[in-house]
Short mmCIF file of C-alpha atoms in Angstrom, two decimals:
data_model
loop_
_atom_site.label_atom_id
_atom_site.label_comp_id
_atom_site.label_asym_id
_atom_site.label_seq_id
_atom_site.Cartn_x
_atom_site.Cartn_y
_atom_site.Cartn_z
CA MET S 23 256.08 390.62 -97.85
CA GLU S 24 259.45 389.09 -98.72
CA LYS S 25 260.38 388.84 -102.39
CA TYR S 26 262.64 385.92 -101.53
CA LEU S 27 263.52 383.81 -98.49
CA GLY S 28 265.65 385.87 -96.13
CA GLU S 29 265.21 389.23 -97.86
CA GLN S 30 264.42 390.90 -94.52
CA ILE S 31 267.29 389.26 -92.62
CA PRO S 32 270.15 391.70 -91.82
CA LYS S 33 272.98 391.16 -94.28
CA LEU S 34 275.69 390.36 -91.71
CA GLY S 35 275.70 386.93 -90.09
CA PHE S 36 277.91 385.76 -87.21
CA GLY S 37 280.01 382.80 -88.38
CA LEU S 38 280.96 380.63 -85.40
CA MET S 39 283.88 378.72 -86.90
CA ARG S 40 286.63 380.95 -85.48
CA LEU S 41 285.40 382.01 -82.04
CA PRO S 42 287.72 383.69 -79.49
CA MET S 43 290.01 381.24 -77.71
CA LYS S 44 291.51 381.11 -74.22
CA ASP S 45 293.75 378.34 -72.84
CA ASN S 46 293.11 376.22 -75.98
CA ALA S 47 289.34 376.36 -75.50
CA ILE S 48 286.57 378.64 -76.74
CA ASP S 49 286.37 381.71 -74.53
CA ILE S 50 282.70 381.62 -73.50
CA GLU S 51 282.70 384.98 -71.72
CA ALA S 52 284.25 386.75 -74.72
CA THR S 53 281.76 384.98 -76.98
CA LYS S 54 278.87 386.16 -74.80
CA GLU S 55 280.06 389.77 -75.13
CA MET S 56 280.20 389.41 -78.91
CA VAL S 57 276.76 387.80 -79.05
CA ASP S 58 275.32 390.62 -76.94
CA GLU S 59 276.83 393.30 -79.14
CA PHE S 60 275.66 391.57 -82.31
CA LEU S 61 272.07 391.30 -81.11
CA ASN S 62 272.02 394.78 -79.58
CA GLN S 63 272.95 396.26 -82.96
CA GLY S 64 269.97 394.60 -84.64
CA PHE S 65 271.57 391.49 -86.16
CA CYS S 66 270.26 387.99 -85.60
CA TYR S 67 271.81 385.23 -87.79
CA PHE S 68 274.26 382.75 -86.21
CA ASP S 69 275.97 380.00 -88.20
CA THR S 70 277.70 376.94 -86.74
CA ALA S 71 278.21 373.30 -87.79
CA TYR S 72 278.40 369.80 -86.35
CA GLY S 73 282.15 369.70 -86.89
CA TYR S 74 283.26 373.22 -85.97
CA ASN S 75 285.86 373.00 -83.19
CA ASP S 76 285.02 369.28 -82.90
CA GLY S 77 281.53 370.16 -81.77
CA GLU S 78 282.59 372.80 -79.24
CA SER S 79 281.17 375.61 -81.38
CA GLU S 80 277.64 374.20 -81.04
CA LYS S 81 278.11 373.81 -77.28
CA ALA S 82 279.48 377.33 -76.97
CA ILE S 83 276.54 378.93 -78.75
CA ARG S 84 274.18 377.15 -76.39
CA LYS S 85 275.88 378.84 -73.43
CA ALA S 86 276.44 382.21 -75.09
CA LEU S 87 273.13 382.56 -76.96
CA VAL S 88 270.44 379.89 -76.60
CA GLU S 89 270.38 379.81 -72.81
CA ARG S 90 270.45 383.60 -72.53
CA TYR S 91 267.91 384.86 -75.07
CA PRO S 92 264.31 384.07 -76.06
CA ARG S 93 264.24 381.65 -78.99
CA ASP S 94 262.43 384.10 -81.27
CA LYS S 95 265.19 386.72 -80.91
CA PHE S 96 267.72 384.92 -83.13
CA LEU S 97 268.13 382.65 -86.13
CA LEU S 98 270.42 379.63 -85.72
CA ALA S 99 271.92 377.55 -88.52
CA THR S 100 274.00 374.40 -88.34
CA LYS S 101 275.11 371.67 -90.74
CA LEU S 102 275.30 367.89 -91.13
CA PRO S 103 278.52 366.48 -92.69
CA ALA S 104 277.51 362.95 -93.71
CA TRP S 105 280.96 362.43 -95.22
CA ALA S 106 282.80 363.13 -91.95
CA GLY S 107 283.24 359.74 -90.34
CA ALA S 108 279.72 358.34 -90.62
CA LYS S 109 279.99 354.68 -91.64
CA THR S 110 276.26 353.98 -91.68
CA LYS S 111 272.99 355.75 -92.38
CA GLU S 112 272.20 355.64 -88.67
CA GLU S 113 275.48 357.32 -87.73
CA ALA S 114 274.87 360.09 -90.27
CA GLU S 115 271.32 360.65 -89.01
CA LYS S 116 272.50 360.80 -85.41
CA MET S 117 274.49 363.93 -86.28
CA PHE S 118 271.21 365.84 -86.43
CA ASP S 119 270.15 364.74 -82.95
CA THR S 120 273.63 365.47 -81.60
CA SER S 121 273.50 369.04 -82.95
CA LEU S 122 270.03 369.53 -81.49
CA GLU S 123 271.25 368.31 -78.11
CA ARG S 124 274.49 370.34 -78.15
CA THR S 125 272.78 373.60 -79.05
CA GLY S 126 269.59 373.10 -77.03
CA ALA S 127 267.90 375.18 -79.72
CA GLY S 128 264.70 373.13 -79.99
CA TYR S 129 264.72 373.60 -83.75
CA PHE S 130 266.98 375.07 -86.42
CA ASP S 131 265.93 378.10 -88.45
CA PHE S 132 268.30 377.13 -91.27
CA TYR S 133 269.75 373.63 -91.61
CA LEU S 134 272.31 372.57 -94.19
CA LEU S 135 273.71 369.46 -95.75
CA HIS S 136 277.36 370.37 -95.21
CA ASN S 137 279.96 370.84 -97.94
CA LEU S 138 278.51 369.14 -100.99
CA GLY S 139 280.71 368.58 -104.01
CA GLU S 140 283.43 366.27 -105.32
CA GLN S 141 283.55 362.90 -103.51
CA ARG S 142 281.40 364.11 -100.62
CA THR S 143 277.96 364.38 -102.19
CA HIS S 144 277.44 360.64 -102.59
CA PHE S 145 277.34 360.13 -98.82
CA PHE S 146 274.17 362.20 -98.64
CA ASP S 147 272.73 360.09 -101.45
CA ASP S 148 273.91 356.76 -100.00
CA TYR S 149 272.40 357.53 -96.59
CA ASP S 150 269.31 359.27 -98.05
CA ILE S 151 269.95 362.34 -95.92
CA TRP S 152 267.84 364.45 -98.28
CA ASN S 153 264.62 362.68 -97.31
CA PHE S 154 265.67 362.26 -93.70
CA LEU S 155 266.05 366.02 -93.27
CA GLN S 156 262.90 366.73 -95.24
CA LYS S 157 261.02 364.69 -92.65
CA LYS S 158 262.69 366.67 -89.87
CA LYS S 159 261.45 369.79 -91.57
CA GLU S 160 257.92 368.41 -91.78
CA ALA S 161 258.15 367.66 -88.05
CA GLY S 162 258.98 371.31 -87.33
CA LEU S 163 262.59 370.74 -86.28
CA ILE S 164 263.90 372.59 -89.36
CA ARG S 165 262.37 375.80 -90.65
CA HIS S 166 264.40 376.12 -93.86
CA LEU S 167 266.51 373.42 -95.53
CA GLY S 168 269.44 373.93 -97.89
CA PHE S 169 273.07 372.98 -98.40
CA SER S 170 276.57 374.43 -98.48
CA PHE S 171 278.70 373.75 -101.52
CA HIS S 172 282.34 373.71 -102.64
CA ASP S 173 282.78 372.62 -106.25
CA LYS S 174 282.29 373.75 -109.82
CA ALA S 175 279.16 375.46 -111.14
CA SER S 176 278.24 372.51 -113.35
CA VAL S 177 278.11 370.24 -110.29
CA LEU S 178 275.95 372.76 -108.44
CA GLU S 179 273.50 372.76 -111.33
CA GLU S 180 273.26 368.97 -111.24
CA ILE S 181 272.39 369.05 -107.54
CA LEU S 182 269.81 371.80 -107.92
CA LYS S 183 268.16 369.91 -110.78
CA ALA S 184 268.01 366.74 -108.68
CA HIS S 185 266.80 368.51 -105.52
CA PRO S 186 264.44 371.39 -106.29
CA GLU S 187 263.10 371.09 -102.73
CA MET S 188 266.24 372.77 -101.39
CA GLU S 189 265.30 376.31 -100.34
CA PHE S 190 268.71 378.02 -100.37
CA VAL S 191 272.40 377.52 -101.08
CA GLN S 192 275.47 378.58 -99.10
CA LEU S 193 278.37 379.51 -101.37
CA GLN S 194 281.94 380.77 -101.05
CA ILE S 195 281.87 384.21 -102.60
CA ASN S 196 284.43 386.99 -102.36
CA TYR S 197 285.91 389.48 -104.78
CA ALA S 198 289.22 387.60 -105.08
CA ASP S 199 287.48 384.33 -106.09
CA TRP S 200 284.81 385.96 -108.26
CA GLU S 201 286.51 384.98 -111.53
CA ASP S 202 288.77 382.24 -110.11
CA HIS S 203 288.72 379.16 -112.33
CA SER S 204 289.01 376.70 -109.45
CA VAL S 205 286.39 378.24 -107.15
CA GLU S 206 284.02 379.70 -109.78
CA SER S 207 282.32 382.07 -107.36
CA ARG S 208 280.55 384.08 -110.04
CA LYS S 209 279.46 381.05 -112.01
CA CYS S 210 278.11 379.31 -108.90
CA TYR S 211 276.27 382.46 -107.89
CA GLU S 212 274.69 382.69 -111.33
CA VAL S 213 273.60 379.05 -111.26
CA ALA S 214 271.94 379.51 -107.87
CA ARG S 215 270.09 382.58 -109.13
CA LYS S 216 269.09 380.76 -112.32
CA TYR S 217 267.29 378.22 -110.16
CA GLY S 218 265.74 380.90 -107.98
CA LYS S 219 267.71 380.01 -104.86
CA PRO S 220 268.64 382.74 -102.38
CA ILE S 221 272.23 382.60 -101.18
CA ILE S 222 274.06 382.67 -97.89
CA ILE S 223 277.63 383.80 -98.47
CA MET S 224 280.58 382.21 -96.66
CA GLU S 225 284.27 383.15 -96.76
CA PRO S 226 283.64 386.75 -97.88
CA VAL S 227 287.05 387.67 -96.45
CA LYS S 228 288.63 384.44 -97.74
CA GLY S 229 289.74 383.06 -94.40
CA GLY S 230 291.18 386.44 -93.36
CA THR S 231 293.27 386.97 -96.48
CA LEU S 232 291.18 389.95 -97.56
CA ALA S 233 291.23 391.48 -94.08
CA ASN S 234 294.97 392.01 -94.37
CA PRO S 235 295.71 392.24 -98.08
CA PRO S 236 299.07 393.17 -99.67
CA LYS S 237 300.19 396.79 -99.48
CA GLU S 238 299.22 397.42 -103.10
CA VAL S 239 295.60 396.51 -102.36
CA THR S 240 295.51 398.35 -99.04
CA ASP S 241 296.87 401.51 -100.68
CA LEU S 242 294.26 401.24 -103.41
CA PHE S 243 291.44 401.10 -100.87
CA LYS S 244 292.89 403.83 -98.65
CA GLY S 245 293.22 406.13 -101.61
CA TYR S 246 289.45 406.13 -102.02
CA ALA S 247 288.24 405.72 -98.42
CA PRO S 248 291.04 406.30 -95.87
CA ASP S 249 288.98 405.18 -92.86
CA ALA S 250 287.42 402.04 -94.35
CA SER S 251 288.95 398.70 -93.37
CA PRO S 252 289.94 396.15 -96.03
CA SER S 253 287.33 393.80 -94.54
CA SER S 254 284.61 396.36 -95.20
CA TRP S 255 285.39 396.29 -98.92
CA ALA S 256 285.19 392.48 -98.99
CA ILE S 257 281.98 392.12 -97.00
CA ARG S 258 280.21 394.99 -98.76
CA PHE S 259 281.11 393.45 -102.12
CA ALA S 260 279.38 390.23 -101.10
CA ALA S 261 276.39 391.93 -99.49
CA SER S 262 275.85 394.10 -102.59
CA LEU S 263 274.82 391.08 -104.68
CA ASP S 264 271.15 390.38 -105.38
CA GLY S 265 269.27 387.54 -103.71
CA ILE S 266 271.47 387.37 -100.60
CA ILE S 267 270.08 386.07 -97.30
CA THR S 268 273.12 387.13 -95.29
CA VAL S 269 276.92 387.34 -95.44
CA LEU S 270 278.75 385.28 -92.81
CA SER S 271 281.77 386.75 -91.12
CA GLY S 272 283.86 384.48 -88.89
CA MET S 273 284.56 387.04 -86.19
CA SER S 274 287.16 386.10 -83.55
CA ASN S 275 287.21 389.19 -81.33
CA MET S 276 285.24 392.30 -80.46
CA ASP S 277 287.37 394.59 -82.62
CA GLN S 278 286.49 392.60 -85.73
CA MET S 279 282.82 392.62 -84.75
CA LYS S 280 282.69 396.36 -84.11
CA ASP S 281 284.38 397.05 -87.42
CA ASN S 282 281.86 394.87 -89.27
CA LEU S 283 278.91 396.39 -87.44
CA SER S 284 280.12 399.93 -88.17
CA TYR S 285 279.44 399.62 -91.90
CA MET S 286 276.79 396.88 -91.97
CA LYS S 287 274.30 398.43 -89.54
CA ASP S 288 273.34 401.02 -92.15
CA PHE S 289 274.57 398.99 -95.10
CA GLN S 290 275.16 400.77 -98.38
CA PRO S 291 275.85 398.67 -101.51
CA LEU S 292 279.01 399.41 -103.47
CA ASN S 293 278.67 402.24 -105.95
CA GLU S 294 280.07 402.24 -109.49
CA GLU S 295 283.40 403.75 -108.48
CA GLU S 296 283.83 401.22 -105.67
CA HIS S 297 283.09 398.33 -108.00
CA ALA S 298 285.85 399.61 -110.30
CA ILE S 299 288.27 399.68 -107.36
CA ILE S 300 287.34 396.10 -106.44
CA ASN S 301 288.12 395.06 -110.01
CA LYS S 302 291.58 396.63 -109.71
CA ALA S 303 292.17 394.86 -106.39
CA ARG S 304 291.24 391.55 -108.00
CA GLU S 305 293.80 392.08 -110.72
CA ILE S 306 296.48 392.81 -108.12
CA PHE S 307 295.72 389.56 -106.30
CA LYS S 308 295.86 387.60 -109.55
CA SER S 309 299.41 388.82 -110.06
CA PHE S 310 300.72 387.30 -106.78
CA GLY S 311 300.00 383.58 -107.11
CA THR S 312 299.29 382.77 -103.44
CA VAL S 313 297.95 379.43 -102.21
CA PRO S 314 294.13 379.91 -102.08
CA CYS S 315 293.65 378.28 -98.66
CA THR S 316 290.75 379.43 -96.42
CA ALA S 317 291.88 377.52 -93.28
CA CYS S 318 288.80 375.27 -93.14
CA ALA S 319 291.12 372.43 -91.92
CA TYR S 320 289.17 369.65 -93.66
CA CYS S 321 292.49 368.47 -95.10
CA MET S 322 294.08 368.04 -91.69
CA LYS S 323 291.46 365.76 -90.16
CA GLY S 324 292.56 362.73 -92.18
CA CYS S 325 296.27 363.51 -92.46
CA PRO S 326 298.28 360.49 -91.19
CA LYS S 327 301.21 362.75 -90.31
CA SER S 328 299.15 365.50 -88.66
CA ILE S 329 300.72 368.16 -90.85
CA ALA S 330 299.85 371.81 -90.22
CA ILE S 331 298.62 372.21 -93.78
CA TYR S 332 296.76 375.50 -93.59
CA GLY S 333 299.34 376.85 -91.15
CA THR S 334 302.02 376.08 -93.72
CA PHE S 335 300.06 377.86 -96.46
CA GLN S 336 299.45 380.82 -94.20
CA ALA S 337 303.19 381.12 -93.70
CA ILE S 338 304.17 380.67 -97.35
CA ASN S 339 301.59 383.26 -98.40
CA ILE S 340 303.25 385.77 -96.08
CA TYR S 341 306.47 385.17 -97.97
CA THR S 342 304.76 385.33 -101.36
CA MET S 343 302.94 388.59 -100.71
CA TYR S 344 305.38 390.45 -98.49
CA LYS S 345 308.76 388.78 -99.25
CA ASP S 346 309.27 388.61 -95.49
CA LEU S 347 311.17 385.33 -95.12
CA GLU S 348 311.95 385.83 -91.44
CA GLY S 349 308.33 386.60 -90.64
CA ALA S 350 307.15 383.66 -92.72
CA LYS S 351 309.53 381.25 -90.98
CA GLY S 352 308.43 382.56 -87.59
CA LYS S 353 304.79 382.00 -88.47
CA TYR S 354 305.65 378.54 -89.82
CA THR S 355 307.45 377.50 -86.63
CA TRP S 356 304.55 378.75 -84.52
CA ASN S 357 301.94 377.00 -86.69
CA THR S 358 303.82 373.67 -86.65
CA ALA S 359 306.04 372.98 -83.61
CA GLY S 360 304.29 375.71 -81.62
CA HIS S 361 301.03 373.80 -81.79
CA GLY S 362 302.26 370.22 -81.97
CA TRP S 363 301.59 369.80 -85.71
CA GLY S 364 303.81 368.15 -88.30
CA LYS S 365 305.96 369.99 -90.83
CA ALA S 366 305.48 370.19 -94.59
CA SER S 367 308.46 367.87 -95.13
CA ASP S 368 306.64 365.13 -93.15
CA CYS S 369 304.23 364.63 -96.07
CA ILE S 370 304.14 361.03 -97.35
CA GLN S 371 302.23 361.98 -100.53
CA CYS S 372 299.15 359.88 -99.71
CA GLY S 373 296.80 362.49 -101.20
CA LYS S 374 293.99 362.16 -98.64
CA CYS S 375 294.08 365.92 -98.09
CA GLU S 376 293.39 366.71 -101.73
CA THR S 377 290.20 364.63 -101.84
CA VAL S 378 288.48 366.89 -99.29
CA CYS S 379 289.94 370.31 -100.14
CA PRO S 380 287.12 372.70 -101.11
CA GLN S 381 289.63 374.95 -102.89
CA HIS S 382 291.02 372.17 -105.16
CA ILE S 383 294.56 372.96 -104.04
CA HIS S 384 297.38 370.66 -105.17
CA ILE S 385 298.35 370.30 -101.53
CA ARG S 386 301.17 367.79 -101.92
CA GLU S 387 302.93 369.94 -104.49
CA GLU S 388 302.46 373.11 -102.45
CA LEU S 389 303.77 371.44 -99.28
CA LYS S 390 306.90 370.36 -101.10
CA LYS S 391 307.55 373.90 -102.36
CA ALA S 392 306.84 375.35 -98.93
CA ALA S 393 309.26 372.96 -97.23
CA GLU S 394 312.03 374.01 -99.59
CA ILE S 395 311.55 377.67 -98.64
CA LEU S 396 310.49 377.56 -94.99
CA GLU S 397 312.68 374.72 -93.77
CA ALA S 398 315.91 375.78 -95.50
#
């Protein structure tokens, strides 16, 4: 018998936010191969959302998973973002039906109110999405109901006090953010555990940052385990915590999947020595001062100048960590003009981006600094 919800679920989940692409569309055949490998190795949890790839992620998983496997062979999660364009209660509610239709799943094993925190939570209150989804659960269309969250620990506690019916919480947790004052990974984790909520972990590799860390961090890891990938350290850190349902990894190709499966199939929690190494890696990251962007792209959806915000931060972080100005400028050109997005200097300082940023980044200020370096 399970001690907590999800205890028996394998601790690696397939995050469907960054699926393989081909000709500017999700590569369904490549996705099928990844789905097959994931299931064949004994894993079962798939995580998408109403807004991922403008809804194409939900459609893709229907083709790659739902239509190809018996419904009891996998667990499917998706999310409802009431703050994302819904002007009425009816429009917000329709997001549920749209996700059900796109995926063809029949029901959702885990369903989430998407990205609570800051100015977003009130939409779920205004449209009474809490009760709406509770009724969907009672009707058998949702097996387990929870929410994902990006804000401070004190805000999380307020929500959990107000909504004890929520069964789980999805949190951003990784070793770099564990003691970060803006993300408060550790504090949020502790609040969730205080209220007895099991946790699904997102961004364990921090949008890819921890998969390709600075040389100082890579050398630290290689010195202890020469064959272990940097990603393995990040995901094992997250999966070693108590009360975890699963750890989501946004895998984009088969190489990433095979690497993750290699150490998560027979998962071993971090030992004492490995925890000490993670602490050293955290200190190294703190010394760099990079922009803590995870490439969620929420900021870009409402940008009136269509600026490549996370692409800009990706480029400036290359410069910050590696001092490779040429490489950073190349990445910047590719992420902006190469994809039809605006430059950092196009910013009109409206601030819309900052109201939706889960990482609390001072985006306008960072764009200005990036423009001075990358556009010189």
